[in-house]
mmCIF file of N, CA and C and ligand atoms in Angstrom:
data_model
loop_
_atom_site.group_PDB
_atom_site.id
_atom_site.type_symbol
_atom_site.label_atom_id
_atom_site.label_comp_id
_atom_site.label_asym_id
_atom_site.label_seq_id
_atom_site.Cartn_x
_atom_site.Cartn_y
_atom_site.Cartn_z
ATOM 1 N N MET A 1 27.488 -38.599 179.957
ATOM 2 C CA MET A 1 28.466 -38.970 178.924
ATOM 3 C C MET A 1 28.840 -37.740 178.100
ATOM 4 N N ASP A 2 30.109 -37.621 177.775
ATOM 5 C CA ASP A 2 30.569 -36.433 177.069
ATOM 6 C C ASP A 2 30.528 -36.694 175.560
ATOM 7 N N CYS A 3 29.318 -36.637 175.003
ATOM 8 C CA CYS A 3 29.160 -36.952 173.574
ATOM 9 C C CYS A 3 28.578 -35.738 172.855
ATOM 10 N N ILE A 4 29.328 -35.246 171.882
ATOM 11 C CA ILE A 4 28.929 -34.004 171.200
ATOM 12 C C ILE A 4 27.599 -34.161 170.458
ATOM 13 N N PHE A 5 27.338 -35.335 169.887
ATOM 14 C CA PHE A 5 26.070 -35.497 169.161
ATOM 15 C C PHE A 5 24.898 -35.681 170.134
ATOM 16 N N CYS A 6 25.120 -36.291 171.298
ATOM 17 C CA CYS A 6 24.064 -36.322 172.322
ATOM 18 C C CYS A 6 23.715 -34.896 172.732
ATOM 19 N N LYS A 7 24.740 -34.035 172.825
ATOM 20 C CA LYS A 7 24.483 -32.636 173.206
ATOM 21 C C LYS A 7 23.703 -31.907 172.112
ATOM 22 N N ILE A 8 23.991 -32.216 170.856
ATOM 23 C CA ILE A 8 23.212 -31.619 169.755
ATOM 24 C C ILE A 8 21.769 -32.111 169.820
ATOM 25 N N VAL A 9 21.591 -33.408 170.044
ATOM 26 C CA VAL A 9 20.233 -33.977 170.149
ATOM 27 C C VAL A 9 19.467 -33.277 171.269
ATOM 28 N N ALA A 10 20.145 -33.035 172.392
ATOM 29 C CA ALA A 10 19.494 -32.412 173.550
ATOM 30 C C ALA A 10 19.350 -30.905 173.401
ATOM 31 N N GLY A 11 19.916 -30.338 172.345
ATOM 32 C CA GLY A 11 19.849 -28.885 172.145
ATOM 33 C C GLY A 11 20.804 -28.116 173.036
ATOM 34 N N GLU A 12 21.780 -28.815 173.616
ATOM 35 C CA GLU A 12 22.726 -28.146 174.524
ATOM 36 C C GLU A 12 23.827 -27.417 173.777
ATOM 37 N N ILE A 13 24.114 -27.847 172.546
ATOM 38 C CA ILE A 13 25.002 -27.065 171.690
ATOM 39 C C ILE A 13 24.294 -26.846 170.351
ATOM 40 N N PRO A 14 24.602 -25.720 169.699
ATOM 41 C CA PRO A 14 23.833 -25.356 168.512
ATOM 42 C C PRO A 14 24.128 -26.245 167.312
ATOM 43 N N SER A 15 23.140 -26.352 166.454
ATOM 44 C CA SER A 15 23.322 -27.062 165.185
ATOM 45 C C SER A 15 22.267 -26.529 164.225
ATOM 46 N N PHE A 16 22.467 -26.815 162.952
ATOM 47 C CA PHE A 16 21.462 -26.462 161.949
ATOM 48 C C PHE A 16 20.660 -27.711 161.639
ATOM 49 N N LYS A 17 19.573 -27.903 162.418
ATOM 50 C CA LYS A 17 18.754 -29.108 162.240
ATOM 51 C C LYS A 17 17.911 -28.984 160.981
ATOM 52 N N VAL A 18 17.823 -30.085 160.250
ATOM 53 C CA VAL A 18 16.991 -30.093 159.043
ATOM 54 C C VAL A 18 15.844 -31.096 159.150
ATOM 55 N N TYR A 19 15.901 -31.996 160.158
ATOM 56 C CA TYR A 19 14.853 -33.016 160.296
ATOM 57 C C TYR A 19 14.874 -33.536 161.727
ATOM 58 N N GLU A 20 13.672 -33.834 162.248
ATOM 59 C CA GLU A 20 13.592 -34.460 163.574
ATOM 60 C C GLU A 20 12.315 -35.290 163.659
ATOM 61 N N ASP A 21 12.417 -36.486 164.243
ATOM 62 C CA ASP A 21 11.213 -37.240 164.625
ATOM 63 C C ASP A 21 11.493 -37.923 165.959
ATOM 64 N N GLU A 22 10.651 -38.887 166.365
ATOM 65 C CA GLU A 22 10.813 -39.430 167.728
ATOM 66 C C GLU A 22 12.125 -40.188 167.918
ATOM 67 N N ARG A 23 12.708 -40.715 166.860
ATOM 68 C CA ARG A 23 13.956 -41.487 166.984
ATOM 69 C C ARG A 23 15.197 -40.774 166.470
ATOM 70 N N ILE A 24 15.008 -39.815 165.559
ATOM 71 C CA ILE A 24 16.102 -39.339 164.705
ATOM 72 C C ILE A 24 16.234 -37.826 164.738
ATOM 73 N N VAL A 25 17.491 -37.349 164.631
ATOM 74 C CA VAL A 25 17.751 -35.940 164.319
ATOM 75 C C VAL A 25 18.734 -35.908 163.148
ATOM 76 N N ALA A 26 18.533 -34.955 162.237
ATOM 77 C CA ALA A 26 19.494 -34.730 161.152
ATOM 78 C C ALA A 26 19.859 -33.259 161.147
ATOM 79 N N PHE A 27 21.165 -32.991 160.972
ATOM 80 C CA PHE A 27 21.651 -31.605 161.020
ATOM 81 C C PHE A 27 22.827 -31.460 160.062
ATOM 82 N N LEU A 28 23.127 -30.214 159.730
ATOM 83 C CA LEU A 28 24.230 -29.969 158.793
ATOM 84 C C LEU A 28 25.566 -30.320 159.426
ATOM 85 N N ASP A 29 26.428 -30.998 158.664
ATOM 86 C CA ASP A 29 27.818 -31.204 159.088
ATOM 87 C C ASP A 29 28.515 -29.852 159.115
ATOM 88 N N ILE A 30 29.232 -29.601 160.209
ATOM 89 C CA ILE A 30 29.852 -28.288 160.424
ATOM 90 C C ILE A 30 31.005 -28.020 159.442
ATOM 91 N N ARG A 31 31.587 -29.083 158.886
ATOM 92 C CA ARG A 31 32.670 -28.944 157.891
ATOM 93 C C ARG A 31 32.303 -29.756 156.653
ATOM 94 N N PRO A 32 31.400 -29.211 155.833
ATOM 95 C CA PRO A 32 30.844 -30.000 154.735
ATOM 96 C C PRO A 32 31.816 -30.260 153.598
ATOM 97 N N VAL A 33 31.679 -31.421 152.980
ATOM 98 C CA VAL A 33 32.351 -31.673 151.699
ATOM 99 C C VAL A 33 31.791 -30.689 150.671
ATOM 100 N N ASN A 34 30.477 -30.586 150.640
ATOM 101 C CA ASN A 34 29.759 -29.620 149.808
ATOM 102 C C ASN A 34 28.603 -29.080 150.648
ATOM 103 N N PRO A 35 28.093 -27.884 150.356
ATOM 104 C CA PRO A 35 26.940 -27.370 151.106
ATOM 105 C C PRO A 35 25.761 -28.349 151.053
ATOM 106 N N GLY A 36 25.132 -28.535 152.218
ATOM 107 C CA GLY A 36 24.024 -29.485 152.312
ATOM 108 C C GLY A 36 24.434 -30.830 152.886
ATOM 109 N N HIS A 37 25.746 -31.045 153.052
ATOM 110 C CA HIS A 37 26.267 -32.272 153.703
ATOM 111 C C HIS A 37 25.592 -32.397 155.077
ATOM 112 N N THR A 38 24.894 -33.504 155.265
ATOM 113 C CA THR A 38 24.011 -33.670 156.435
ATOM 114 C C THR A 38 24.366 -34.944 157.185
ATOM 115 N N LEU A 39 24.225 -34.895 158.503
ATOM 116 C CA LEU A 39 24.443 -36.081 159.347
ATOM 117 C C LEU A 39 23.109 -36.520 159.931
ATOM 118 N N ILE A 40 22.830 -37.809 159.853
ATOM 119 C CA ILE A 40 21.616 -38.386 160.462
ATOM 120 C C ILE A 40 22.064 -39.188 161.673
ATOM 121 N N VAL A 41 21.480 -38.878 162.840
ATOM 122 C CA VAL A 41 21.883 -39.588 164.065
ATOM 123 C C VAL A 41 20.648 -40.108 164.801
ATOM 124 N N PRO A 42 20.812 -41.231 165.520
ATOM 125 C CA PRO A 42 19.732 -41.666 166.408
ATOM 126 C C PRO A 42 19.747 -40.813 167.674
ATOM 127 N N LYS A 43 18.553 -40.543 168.235
ATOM 128 C CA LYS A 43 18.504 -39.760 169.484
ATOM 129 C C LYS A 43 19.110 -40.546 170.647
ATOM 130 N N THR A 44 18.914 -41.852 170.639
ATOM 131 C CA THR A 44 19.508 -42.702 171.677
ATOM 132 C C THR A 44 20.954 -42.987 171.311
ATOM 133 N N HIS A 45 21.860 -42.761 172.257
ATOM 134 C CA HIS A 45 23.276 -42.955 171.955
ATOM 135 C C HIS A 45 23.593 -44.405 171.603
ATOM 136 N N SER A 46 24.251 -44.585 170.475
ATOM 137 C CA SER A 46 24.948 -45.835 170.192
ATOM 138 C C SER A 46 26.239 -45.407 169.522
ATOM 139 N N LYS A 47 27.234 -46.303 169.523
ATOM 140 C CA LYS A 47 28.554 -45.894 169.023
ATOM 141 C C LYS A 47 28.634 -45.935 167.510
ATOM 142 N N ASN A 48 28.096 -46.980 166.938
ATOM 143 C CA ASN A 48 28.257 -47.170 165.492
ATOM 144 C C ASN A 48 27.366 -48.337 165.043
ATOM 145 N N ILE A 49 27.623 -48.849 163.854
ATOM 146 C CA ILE A 49 26.777 -49.908 163.274
ATOM 147 C C ILE A 49 26.792 -51.176 164.125
ATOM 148 N N PHE A 50 27.854 -51.337 164.960
ATOM 149 C CA PHE A 50 28.006 -52.589 165.703
ATOM 150 C C PHE A 50 27.144 -52.660 166.963
ATOM 151 N N ASP A 51 26.646 -51.516 167.435
ATOM 152 C CA ASP A 51 25.795 -51.588 168.634
ATOM 153 C C ASP A 51 24.454 -50.874 168.470
ATOM 154 N N ILE A 52 24.208 -50.273 167.312
ATOM 155 C CA ILE A 52 22.930 -49.575 167.127
ATOM 156 C C ILE A 52 21.785 -50.598 167.121
ATOM 157 N N VAL A 53 20.655 -50.236 167.740
ATOM 158 C CA VAL A 53 19.522 -51.178 167.731
ATOM 159 C C VAL A 53 18.862 -51.147 166.349
ATOM 160 N N ALA A 54 18.277 -52.273 165.983
ATOM 161 C CA ALA A 54 17.724 -52.433 164.640
ATOM 162 C C ALA A 54 16.698 -51.340 164.316
ATOM 163 N N GLU A 55 15.885 -50.970 165.316
ATOM 164 C CA GLU A 55 14.827 -49.977 165.063
ATOM 165 C C GLU A 55 15.433 -48.620 164.709
ATOM 166 N N ASP A 56 16.535 -48.251 165.363
ATOM 167 C CA ASP A 56 17.182 -46.970 165.039
ATOM 168 C C ASP A 56 17.824 -47.030 163.651
ATOM 169 N N TRP A 57 18.422 -48.171 163.327
ATOM 170 C CA TRP A 57 19.046 -48.307 162.013
ATOM 171 C C TRP A 57 17.997 -48.219 160.900
ATOM 172 N N THR A 58 16.887 -48.878 161.113
ATOM 173 C CA THR A 58 15.802 -48.826 160.128
ATOM 174 C C THR A 58 15.296 -47.397 159.970
ATOM 175 N N ALA A 59 15.170 -46.702 161.105
ATOM 176 C CA ALA A 59 14.694 -45.305 161.058
ATOM 177 C C ALA A 59 15.695 -44.432 160.297
ATOM 178 N N ILE A 60 16.989 -44.649 160.512
ATOM 179 C CA ILE A 60 18.017 -43.882 159.790
ATOM 180 C C ILE A 60 17.894 -44.142 158.285
ATOM 181 N N ALA A 61 17.713 -45.400 157.922
ATOM 182 C CA ALA A 61 17.621 -45.738 156.493
ATOM 183 C C ALA A 61 16.419 -45.047 155.853
ATOM 184 N N ASP A 62 15.291 -45.030 156.563
ATOM 185 C CA ASP A 62 14.087 -44.372 156.029
ATOM 186 C C ASP A 62 14.332 -42.875 155.832
ATOM 187 N N VAL A 63 14.945 -42.264 156.852
ATOM 188 C CA VAL A 63 15.186 -40.816 156.786
ATOM 189 C C VAL A 63 16.237 -40.500 155.712
ATOM 190 N N ALA A 64 17.215 -41.377 155.532
ATOM 191 C CA ALA A 64 18.243 -41.147 154.507
ATOM 192 C C ALA A 64 17.596 -41.032 153.129
ATOM 193 N N ARG A 65 16.644 -41.897 152.861
ATOM 194 C CA ARG A 65 15.972 -41.856 151.549
ATOM 195 C C ARG A 65 15.198 -40.549 151.390
ATOM 196 N N ILE A 66 14.460 -40.181 152.419
ATOM 197 C CA ILE A 66 13.639 -38.956 152.339
ATOM 198 C C ILE A 66 14.526 -37.719 152.217
ATOM 199 N N LEU A 67 15.588 -37.672 153.037
ATOM 200 C CA LEU A 67 16.467 -36.489 153.014
ATOM 201 C C LEU A 67 17.294 -36.410 151.732
ATOM 202 N N ALA A 68 17.700 -37.561 151.205
ATOM 203 C CA ALA A 68 18.489 -37.538 149.967
ATOM 204 C C ALA A 68 17.701 -36.830 148.865
ATOM 205 N N ILE A 69 16.420 -37.135 148.792
ATOM 206 C CA ILE A 69 15.567 -36.511 147.770
ATOM 207 C C ILE A 69 15.478 -35.007 148.011
ATOM 208 N N ALA A 70 15.278 -34.633 149.286
ATOM 209 C CA ALA A 70 15.135 -33.200 149.613
ATOM 210 C C ALA A 70 16.439 -32.439 149.388
ATOM 211 N N ILE A 71 17.563 -33.039 149.817
ATOM 212 C CA ILE A 71 18.856 -32.352 149.700
ATOM 213 C C ILE A 71 19.238 -32.169 148.239
ATOM 214 N N GLU A 72 19.032 -33.224 147.441
ATOM 215 C CA GLU A 72 19.396 -33.114 146.026
ATOM 216 C C GLU A 72 18.657 -31.950 145.372
ATOM 217 N N LYS A 73 17.369 -31.845 145.728
ATOM 218 C CA LYS A 73 16.546 -30.764 145.181
ATOM 219 C C LYS A 73 17.028 -29.414 145.729
ATOM 220 N N ALA A 74 17.247 -29.362 147.058
ATOM 221 C CA ALA A 74 17.531 -28.086 147.727
ATOM 222 C C ALA A 74 18.830 -27.449 147.251
ATOM 223 N N VAL A 75 19.851 -28.255 147.009
ATOM 224 C CA VAL A 75 21.157 -27.672 146.642
ATOM 225 C C VAL A 75 21.504 -27.946 145.178
ATOM 226 N N SER A 76 20.510 -28.404 144.420
ATOM 227 C CA SER A 76 20.717 -28.725 142.995
ATOM 228 C C SER A 76 21.939 -29.616 142.804
ATOM 229 N N ALA A 77 22.003 -30.690 143.600
ATOM 230 C CA ALA A 77 23.135 -31.616 143.496
ATOM 231 C C ALA A 77 23.013 -32.462 142.227
ATOM 232 N N ASP A 78 24.153 -33.028 141.818
ATOM 233 C CA ASP A 78 24.164 -33.929 140.666
ATOM 234 C C ASP A 78 24.150 -35.391 141.103
ATOM 235 N N GLY A 79 24.208 -35.605 142.429
ATOM 236 C CA GLY A 79 24.185 -36.954 142.986
ATOM 237 C C GLY A 79 24.422 -36.853 144.486
ATOM 238 N N ILE A 80 24.320 -37.975 145.185
ATOM 239 C CA ILE A 80 24.530 -37.974 146.650
ATOM 240 C C ILE A 80 25.260 -39.244 147.045
ATOM 241 N N ASN A 81 26.285 -39.108 147.872
ATOM 242 C CA ASN A 81 26.901 -40.281 148.502
ATOM 243 C C ASN A 81 26.316 -40.451 149.902
ATOM 244 N N ILE A 82 26.024 -41.687 150.265
ATOM 245 C CA ILE A 82 25.580 -42.007 151.629
ATOM 246 C C ILE A 82 26.666 -42.877 152.239
ATOM 247 N N ALA A 83 27.211 -42.409 153.386
ATOM 248 C CA ALA A 83 28.378 -43.101 153.948
ATOM 249 C C ALA A 83 28.286 -43.168 155.467
ATOM 250 N N MET A 84 28.931 -44.183 156.030
ATOM 251 C CA MET A 84 29.004 -44.310 157.484
ATOM 252 C C MET A 84 30.377 -44.854 157.849
ATOM 253 N N ASN A 85 31.067 -44.150 158.729
ATOM 254 C CA ASN A 85 32.366 -44.608 159.220
ATOM 255 C C ASN A 85 32.149 -45.307 160.556
ATOM 256 N N ASN A 86 32.686 -46.501 160.685
ATOM 257 C CA ASN A 86 32.481 -47.300 161.896
ATOM 258 C C ASN A 86 33.816 -47.733 162.470
ATOM 259 N N ARG A 87 34.143 -47.206 163.634
ATOM 260 C CA ARG A 87 35.381 -47.405 164.385
ATOM 261 C C ARG A 87 36.465 -46.462 163.853
ATOM 262 N N PRO A 88 37.373 -46.082 164.756
ATOM 263 C CA PRO A 88 38.418 -45.101 164.397
ATOM 264 C C PRO A 88 39.234 -45.492 163.168
ATOM 265 N N ASP A 89 39.575 -46.758 163.027
ATOM 266 C CA ASP A 89 40.404 -47.160 161.887
ATOM 267 C C ASP A 89 39.651 -47.081 160.564
ATOM 268 N N ALA A 90 38.339 -46.907 160.642
ATOM 269 C CA ALA A 90 37.540 -46.688 159.428
ATOM 270 C C ALA A 90 37.208 -45.205 159.270
ATOM 271 N N GLY A 91 37.901 -44.364 160.040
ATOM 272 C CA GLY A 91 37.710 -42.915 159.874
ATOM 273 C C GLY A 91 36.646 -42.314 160.763
ATOM 274 N N GLN A 92 36.143 -43.079 161.756
ATOM 275 C CA GLN A 92 35.112 -42.525 162.632
ATOM 276 C C GLN A 92 35.746 -41.634 163.691
ATOM 277 N N LEU A 93 35.397 -40.357 163.651
ATOM 278 C CA LEU A 93 35.938 -39.378 164.595
ATOM 279 C C LEU A 93 34.988 -39.146 165.762
ATOM 280 N N VAL A 94 33.693 -39.131 165.496
ATOM 281 C CA VAL A 94 32.698 -38.907 166.554
ATOM 282 C C VAL A 94 32.033 -40.239 166.869
ATOM 283 N N GLU A 95 32.151 -40.668 168.134
ATOM 284 C CA GLU A 95 31.662 -42.000 168.505
ATOM 285 C C GLU A 95 30.202 -41.982 168.943
ATOM 286 N N HIS A 96 29.359 -41.393 168.096
ATOM 287 C CA HIS A 96 27.893 -41.519 168.192
ATOM 288 C C HIS A 96 27.469 -41.852 166.766
ATOM 289 N N ALA A 97 26.789 -42.965 166.595
ATOM 290 C CA ALA A 97 26.461 -43.452 165.245
ATOM 291 C C ALA A 97 25.891 -42.338 164.373
ATOM 292 N N HIS A 98 26.380 -42.233 163.147
ATOM 293 C CA HIS A 98 25.856 -41.218 162.225
ATOM 294 C C HIS A 98 26.098 -41.640 160.787
ATOM 295 N N VAL A 99 25.157 -41.245 159.954
ATOM 296 C CA VAL A 99 25.259 -41.498 158.516
ATOM 297 C C VAL A 99 25.406 -40.158 157.803
ATOM 298 N N HIS A 100 26.400 -40.088 156.904
ATOM 299 C CA HIS A 100 26.636 -38.876 156.114
ATOM 300 C C HIS A 100 25.804 -38.919 154.833
ATOM 301 N N LEU A 101 25.154 -37.807 154.535
ATOM 302 C CA LEU A 101 24.552 -37.604 153.211
ATOM 303 C C LEU A 101 25.360 -36.494 152.561
ATOM 304 N N ILE A 102 26.067 -36.835 151.502
ATOM 305 C CA ILE A 102 27.006 -35.882 150.899
ATOM 306 C C ILE A 102 26.557 -35.547 149.483
ATOM 307 N N PRO A 103 25.973 -34.352 149.312
ATOM 308 C CA PRO A 103 25.584 -33.978 147.953
ATOM 309 C C PRO A 103 26.812 -33.763 147.093
ATOM 310 N N ARG A 104 26.730 -34.212 145.861
ATOM 311 C CA ARG A 104 27.867 -34.118 144.948
ATOM 312 C C ARG A 104 27.561 -33.211 143.773
ATOM 313 N N LYS A 105 28.583 -32.538 143.318
ATOM 314 C CA LYS A 105 28.502 -31.704 142.128
ATOM 315 C C LYS A 105 29.420 -32.302 141.074
ATOM 316 N N LYS A 106 28.951 -32.331 139.849
ATOM 317 C CA LYS A 106 29.801 -32.791 138.747
ATOM 318 C C LYS A 106 31.149 -32.068 138.814
ATOM 319 N N GLY A 107 32.240 -32.832 138.849
ATOM 320 C CA GLY A 107 33.571 -32.224 138.845
ATOM 321 C C GLY A 107 34.000 -31.634 140.184
ATOM 322 N N ASP A 108 33.344 -32.028 141.302
ATOM 323 C CA ASP A 108 33.743 -31.432 142.596
ATOM 324 C C ASP A 108 35.074 -31.976 143.112
ATOM 325 N N GLY A 109 35.606 -33.003 142.477
ATOM 326 C CA GLY A 109 36.968 -33.451 142.784
ATOM 327 C C GLY A 109 37.078 -34.420 143.944
ATOM 328 N N LEU A 110 35.957 -34.732 144.627
ATOM 329 C CA LEU A 110 36.045 -35.675 145.746
ATOM 330 C C LEU A 110 36.423 -37.051 145.218
ATOM 331 N N LYS A 111 37.497 -37.611 145.792
ATOM 332 C CA LYS A 111 37.951 -38.946 145.372
ATOM 333 C C LYS A 111 37.418 -39.985 146.350
ATOM 334 N N LEU A 112 36.820 -41.030 145.857
ATOM 335 C CA LEU A 112 36.400 -42.125 146.728
ATOM 336 C C LEU A 112 37.558 -43.107 146.868
ATOM 337 N N TRP A 113 37.315 -44.252 147.491
ATOM 338 C CA TRP A 113 38.401 -45.183 147.809
ATOM 339 C C TRP A 113 38.970 -45.861 146.564
ATOM 340 N N PRO A 114 40.271 -46.149 146.606
ATOM 341 C CA PRO A 114 40.869 -46.899 145.498
ATOM 342 C C PRO A 114 40.432 -48.359 145.564
ATOM 343 N N GLN A 115 40.278 -49.009 144.438
ATOM 344 C CA GLN A 115 39.871 -50.424 144.399
ATOM 345 C C GLN A 115 40.881 -51.250 143.623
ATOM 346 N N HIS A 116 40.934 -52.557 143.984
ATOM 347 C CA HIS A 116 41.885 -53.473 143.339
ATOM 348 C C HIS A 116 41.181 -54.801 143.080
ATOM 349 N N PRO A 117 41.561 -55.523 142.034
ATOM 350 C CA PRO A 117 40.959 -56.845 141.815
ATOM 351 C C PRO A 117 41.457 -57.847 142.861
ATOM 352 N N TYR A 118 40.660 -58.932 143.125
ATOM 353 C CA TYR A 118 41.120 -60.004 144.012
ATOM 354 C C TYR A 118 42.209 -60.809 143.332
ATOM 355 N N PRO A 119 43.211 -61.260 144.103
ATOM 356 C CA PRO A 119 44.102 -62.294 143.560
ATOM 357 C C PRO A 119 43.290 -63.562 143.302
ATOM 358 N N GLU A 120 43.767 -64.397 142.404
ATOM 359 C CA GLU A 120 43.090 -65.655 142.031
ATOM 360 C C GLU A 120 42.651 -66.449 143.274
ATOM 361 N N GLY A 121 41.372 -66.817 143.347
ATOM 362 C CA GLY A 121 40.869 -67.678 144.428
ATOM 363 C C GLY A 121 40.445 -66.939 145.687
ATOM 364 N N GLU A 122 40.854 -65.699 145.857
ATOM 365 C CA GLU A 122 40.572 -64.982 147.111
ATOM 366 C C GLU A 122 39.111 -64.585 147.253
ATOM 367 N N ALA A 123 38.449 -64.257 146.144
ATOM 368 C CA ALA A 123 37.054 -63.812 146.225
ATOM 369 C C ALA A 123 36.188 -64.931 146.814
ATOM 370 N N GLU A 124 36.362 -66.162 146.336
ATOM 371 C CA GLU A 124 35.550 -67.274 146.827
ATOM 372 C C GLU A 124 35.820 -67.529 148.310
ATOM 373 N N LYS A 125 37.114 -67.483 148.718
ATOM 374 C CA LYS A 125 37.452 -67.705 150.141
ATOM 375 C C LYS A 125 36.826 -66.629 151.014
ATOM 376 N N THR A 126 36.895 -65.390 150.548
ATOM 377 C CA THR A 126 36.366 -64.268 151.335
ATOM 378 C C THR A 126 34.851 -64.364 151.450
ATOM 379 N N ALA A 127 34.191 -64.686 150.350
ATOM 380 C CA ALA A 127 32.728 -64.826 150.372
ATOM 381 C C ALA A 127 32.326 -65.929 151.355
ATOM 382 N N GLU A 128 33.073 -67.034 151.374
ATOM 383 C CA GLU A 128 32.762 -68.147 152.273
ATOM 384 C C GLU A 128 32.947 -67.732 153.736
ATOM 385 N N LYS A 129 34.010 -66.962 154.023
ATOM 386 C CA LYS A 129 34.228 -66.489 155.405
ATOM 387 C C LYS A 129 33.050 -65.634 155.874
ATOM 388 N N ILE A 130 32.576 -64.768 154.980
ATOM 389 C CA ILE A 130 31.458 -63.884 155.358
ATOM 390 C C ILE A 130 30.193 -64.702 155.567
ATOM 391 N N ARG A 131 29.911 -65.628 154.663
ATOM 392 C CA ARG A 131 28.706 -66.457 154.827
ATOM 393 C C ARG A 131 28.765 -67.228 156.141
ATOM 394 N N SER A 132 29.965 -67.706 156.500
ATOM 395 C CA SER A 132 30.114 -68.491 157.749
ATOM 396 C C SER A 132 29.965 -67.623 158.996
ATOM 397 N N ALA A 133 30.227 -66.318 158.860
ATOM 398 C CA ALA A 133 30.164 -65.426 160.022
ATOM 399 C C ALA A 133 28.746 -64.946 160.303
ATOM 400 N N LEU A 134 27.831 -65.188 159.367
ATOM 401 C CA LEU A 134 26.455 -64.690 159.545
ATOM 402 C C LEU A 134 25.733 -65.420 160.669
HETATM 403 P P1 AMP B 1 33.124 -39.168 161.161
HETATM 404 O O1 AMP B 1 34.529 -39.090 160.655
HETATM 405 O O2 AMP B 1 32.237 -40.011 160.306
HETATM 406 O O3 AMP B 1 33.057 -39.526 162.625
HETATM 407 O O4 AMP B 1 32.549 -37.691 160.975
HETATM 408 C C1 AMP B 1 32.210 -36.831 162.003
HETATM 409 C C2 AMP B 1 31.642 -35.599 161.350
HETATM 410 O O5 AMP B 1 31.060 -34.793 162.338
HETATM 411 C C3 AMP B 1 32.686 -34.731 160.628
HETATM 412 O O6 AMP B 1 32.333 -34.637 159.249
HETATM 413 C C4 AMP B 1 32.592 -33.385 161.344
HETATM 414 O O7 AMP B 1 32.723 -32.286 160.470
HETATM 415 C C5 AMP B 1 31.212 -33.455 161.978
HETATM 416 N N1 AMP B 1 31.048 -32.655 163.180
HETATM 417 C C6 AMP B 1 31.849 -32.641 164.269
HETATM 418 N N2 AMP B 1 31.354 -31.801 165.205
HETATM 419 C C7 AMP B 1 30.204 -31.284 164.691
HETATM 420 C C8 AMP B 1 29.230 -30.354 165.172
HETATM 421 N N3 AMP B 1 29.341 -29.782 166.372
HETATM 422 N N4 AMP B 1 28.182 -30.049 164.369
HETATM 423 C C9 AMP B 1 28.071 -30.622 163.140
HETATM 424 N N5 AMP B 1 28.946 -31.516 162.648
HETATM 425 C C10 AMP B 1 30.002 -31.835 163.400
HETATM 426 ZN ZN1 ZN B 2 25.970 -39.688 171.885
#
């Protein structure tokens, strides 16, 4: 399979690895929002949140907590965003599941998503749809 993150996991293309265990590799994003921007990936290929196995997702969550603490300290960040893009229409460019750890600096100018209030009655309908889909 022609997957750039599988190649990083296998050591076939270079990366700046910051963490590795039996399930997980974490390495620096090549085009960081801020220095220290890190990607956490499972060693076993999955595309995104919709097909990742529970054990890999749990391992990513554990490593995200540990790395967030280390990254904040290492780059003297003022905070960290943890994000995951799933499917192309959600901004996913690399189709190997990955979680971004993005260290933030006060006043770095990164804008997050715009938000809007629900129209009357929509919040309850939406909550019910989600509960029914579980
Ligand atoms: P996403 O939009 O969530 O799929 O983000 C993919 C991320 O992978 C982007 O932030 C890229 O900068 C990063 N990226 C792509 N190729 C590499 C690479 N070879 N090494 C490190 N990061 C990469
Ligand atoms: Zn892959």
